[in-house]
Amino acid sequence: FGSSLLLSSASEMVARRLVIAPGNGCSDIRRSNWYGWLHDKVKSEGLFEEVKCENFPDPYDAKREVWLPFMEKDLQADSEAVIVGHSSGAEAAMRYAETHKVHGIVLVSACHTDLGDAGERASGYYPPSGGDWKWDDIRENCGYIVQFHSKDDHLVPVSEGRHVAEQLKSEYHELDGHSHFFDPFDKLLEVLRAKQAESK
């Protein structure tokens, strides 16, 4: 009860920091997908005091044991931070929120299984080797959870996103025509603006 009360109070404050967690395979994050676009837009609008859009170590394998400590120690993903995670970055955000309180998470193309891919399995995020998802803990540790998925995502089936949304009771936005969200999409920026405005 006490921790829930503290988180509720924290979520009513404006988040100071935005942390962008990319999909795997992005060795130059600001030139990959929409990450640099979001960084520049958020900075120009002054939505957050800090925007962390940094190259992640181990960018191709995206191992949990590497990414989660980096998010904590180097990117300061704490109770004053919102994590926007895309693809592997969404899974990292969820696993991170199992054990860390954050202001909010925004998940883009999230999944809950390794989709039968050995490389994804080796990253350490997915059951059974990565342990069961702690859905209740994620909800408890996040001031809010927003999720985006496209019906025509050819890499992560929309059924995966729907399952995550059901488990997390997220604010779920199911769009069409965005594939795996490789390009900028204004709805993401609109949601971040709205969430920051709600917290003021």
Coordinates of C-alpha atoms in Angstrom, one line a residue:
F1 CA 0.0 0.0 0.0
G2 CA 2.8 2.4 0.9
S3 CA 4.7 1.9 -2.3
S4 CA 1.5 2.3 -4.4
L5 CA 0.9 5.6 -2.6
L6 CA 4.4 6.8 -3.3
L7 CA 4.2 5.8 -7.0
S8 CA 0.8 7.6 -7.3
S9 CA 2.4 10.8 -5.9
A10 CA 5.4 10.5 -8.3
S11 CA 3.2 9.9 -11.3
E12 CA 1.4 13.2 -10.6
M13 CA 4.7 15.0 -11.1
V14 CA 5.9 15.9 -14.6
A15 CA 8.6 13.5 -15.8
R16 CA 12.0 15.1 -16.2
R17 CA 13.6 12.6 -18.5
L18 CA 12.8 10.7 -21.7
V19 CA 14.8 7.5 -22.3
I20 CA 14.6 6.0 -25.8
A21 CA 15.3 2.2 -25.9
P22 CA 15.8 1.1 -29.6
G23 CA 15.2 -2.2 -31.4
N24 CA 18.1 -4.4 -31.9
G25 CA 20.5 -3.9 -34.8
C26 CA 20.7 -0.1 -34.3
S27 CA 24.4 0.7 -33.9
D28 CA 23.7 4.4 -34.6
I29 CA 20.5 5.1 -32.7
R30 CA 19.9 8.7 -33.9
R31 CA 20.1 7.6 -37.5
S32 CA 17.9 4.6 -37.0
N33 CA 14.1 4.4 -37.5
W34 CA 12.3 7.4 -35.7
Y35 CA 14.6 7.7 -32.7
G36 CA 16.5 10.7 -33.8
W37 CA 13.2 12.3 -35.0
L38 CA 11.7 11.9 -31.6
H39 CA 14.8 13.1 -29.8
D40 CA 14.8 16.3 -31.9
K41 CA 11.1 17.0 -31.6
V42 CA 11.0 16.5 -27.9
K43 CA 14.1 18.7 -27.4
S44 CA 12.7 21.5 -29.6
E45 CA 9.4 21.5 -27.8
G46 CA 11.0 21.3 -24.3
L47 CA 8.7 18.4 -23.3
F48 CA 11.4 16.9 -21.0
E49 CA 14.4 18.4 -19.3
E50 CA 16.6 15.6 -20.6
V51 CA 16.3 13.3 -23.6
K52 CA 18.5 10.2 -23.5
C53 CA 18.9 8.9 -27.0
E54 CA 22.2 7.1 -26.7
N55 CA 23.8 4.1 -28.5
F56 CA 23.2 1.0 -26.5
P57 CA 26.0 -1.5 -25.9
D58 CA 25.6 -4.9 -27.5
P59 CA 23.2 -3.4 -30.2
Y60 CA 22.7 -6.6 -32.2
D61 CA 22.1 -9.2 -29.6
A62 CA 20.4 -6.7 -27.2
K63 CA 21.1 -9.0 -24.2
R64 CA 19.0 -8.3 -21.1
E65 CA 22.0 -8.7 -18.8
V66 CA 23.7 -5.8 -20.7
W67 CA 20.8 -3.5 -21.5
L68 CA 19.0 -3.3 -18.2
P69 CA 22.1 -2.2 -16.2
F70 CA 22.9 0.3 -18.9
M71 CA 19.4 1.7 -18.6
E72 CA 19.7 2.1 -14.9
K73 CA 23.3 3.4 -14.5
D74 CA 23.9 5.3 -17.7
L75 CA 20.5 6.5 -18.8
Q76 CA 19.1 7.1 -15.3
A77 CA 15.7 5.4 -16.0
D78 CA 14.2 6.1 -12.7
S79 CA 10.9 7.4 -11.2
E80 CA 11.3 10.7 -13.0
A81 CA 11.8 9.0 -16.4
V82 CA 9.5 7.8 -19.2
I83 CA 10.9 5.0 -21.3
V84 CA 9.9 4.7 -24.9
G85 CA 10.8 1.2 -26.0
H86 CA 10.6 -0.1 -29.6
S87 CA 10.7 -3.8 -30.5
S88 CA 13.5 -5.3 -28.4
G89 CA 13.6 -2.0 -26.5
A90 CA 9.9 -2.6 -25.6
E91 CA 10.8 -5.9 -24.0
A92 CA 13.7 -4.3 -22.2
A93 CA 11.4 -1.6 -20.9
M94 CA 8.9 -4.2 -19.6
R95 CA 11.6 -6.3 -17.9
Y96 CA 13.2 -3.2 -16.4
A97 CA 9.8 -2.1 -15.0
E98 CA 9.4 -5.5 -13.3
T99 CA 12.0 -4.3 -10.7
H100 CA 12.3 -0.5 -11.1
K101 CA 9.8 2.3 -10.6
V102 CA 9.4 4.6 -13.6
H103 CA 7.2 7.5 -14.4
G104 CA 5.8 5.7 -17.4
I105 CA 6.5 3.3 -20.3
V106 CA 5.5 3.6 -23.9
L107 CA 5.8 0.3 -25.8
V108 CA 6.0 0.2 -29.6
S109 CA 5.6 -3.2 -31.3
A110 CA 6.0 -5.2 -28.0
C111 CA 5.9 -9.0 -27.9
H112 CA 5.9 -11.5 -25.1
T113 CA 7.4 -14.6 -26.8
D114 CA 10.6 -15.1 -28.7
L115 CA 8.5 -15.8 -31.9
G116 CA 10.5 -19.0 -32.4
D117 CA 13.6 -17.1 -33.2
A118 CA 16.9 -18.4 -31.6
G119 CA 18.5 -15.0 -31.6
E120 CA 15.6 -13.4 -29.7
R121 CA 15.6 -16.4 -27.3
A122 CA 19.2 -15.8 -26.5
S123 CA 18.6 -12.2 -25.6
G124 CA 17.2 -13.4 -22.3
Y125 CA 13.8 -11.5 -22.2
Y126 CA 11.4 -14.3 -22.9
P127 CA 9.9 -17.3 -21.1
P128 CA 10.8 -19.9 -20.3
S129 CA 14.6 -19.2 -20.1
G130 CA 14.0 -15.6 -19.1
G131 CA 11.4 -16.4 -16.5
D132 CA 7.7 -15.7 -16.5
W133 CA 6.6 -12.1 -17.2
K134 CA 5.7 -10.3 -14.0
W135 CA 2.8 -8.4 -15.3
D136 CA 1.5 -7.3 -11.9
D137 CA 4.9 -5.9 -11.0
I138 CA 5.1 -3.9 -14.2
R139 CA 1.7 -2.4 -13.7
E140 CA 2.6 -1.5 -10.1
N141 CA 5.9 0.1 -11.0
C142 CA 4.6 2.3 -13.8
G143 CA 2.7 5.6 -13.5
Y144 CA 1.2 4.8 -16.9
I145 CA 1.6 2.3 -19.7
V146 CA 0.9 3.2 -23.3
Q147 CA 1.2 0.8 -26.2
F148 CA 1.3 1.0 -30.0
H149 CA 1.0 -1.8 -32.5
S150 CA 0.2 -1.9 -36.2
K151 CA -2.2 -4.5 -37.6
D152 CA 0.2 -5.1 -40.5
D153 CA 3.4 -5.6 -38.4
H154 CA 5.2 -8.3 -40.3
L155 CA 7.8 -9.0 -37.6
V156 CA 5.7 -9.0 -34.5
P157 CA 2.1 -10.2 -35.1
V158 CA -0.6 -8.0 -33.7
S159 CA -1.8 -10.9 -31.6
E160 CA 1.4 -10.5 -29.5
G161 CA 0.7 -6.8 -28.9
R162 CA -2.9 -7.5 -28.0
H163 CA -1.8 -10.1 -25.4
V164 CA 0.6 -7.7 -23.8
A165 CA -2.1 -5.0 -23.7
E166 CA -4.5 -7.4 -22.1
Q167 CA -2.0 -8.4 -19.4
L168 CA -0.8 -4.8 -18.7
K169 CA -4.2 -3.1 -19.1
S170 CA -2.3 -0.5 -21.2
E171 CA -3.7 2.4 -23.0
Y172 CA -3.6 0.5 -26.3
H173 CA -3.5 2.1 -29.7
E174 CA -3.8 -0.3 -32.6
L175 CA -3.0 1.4 -35.8
D176 CA -2.8 0.3 -39.4
G177 CA -0.3 0.8 -42.2
H178 CA 2.7 1.3 -40.0
S179 CA 4.3 -2.1 -40.3
H180 CA 7.0 -2.5 -37.6
F181 CA 7.1 1.3 -37.0
F182 CA 10.3 2.0 -38.9
D183 CA 9.2 5.6 -39.7
P184 CA 8.2 8.6 -37.5
F185 CA 4.6 8.6 -36.4
D186 CA 2.9 11.7 -35.0
K187 CA 0.7 9.8 -32.6
L188 CA 3.7 8.9 -30.4
L189 CA 4.5 12.6 -30.0
E190 CA 0.9 13.5 -29.4
V191 CA 0.7 10.9 -26.5
L192 CA 3.9 12.2 -24.9
R193 CA 2.6 15.8 -25.1
A194 CA -0.7 14.7 -23.5
K195 CA 0.9 12.7 -20.7
Q196 CA 3.2 15.6 -19.8
A197 CA 0.3 18.0 -19.8
E198 CA -1.8 15.7 -17.6
S199 CA 1.0 15.6 -15.0
K200 CA 1.3 19.4 -14.7

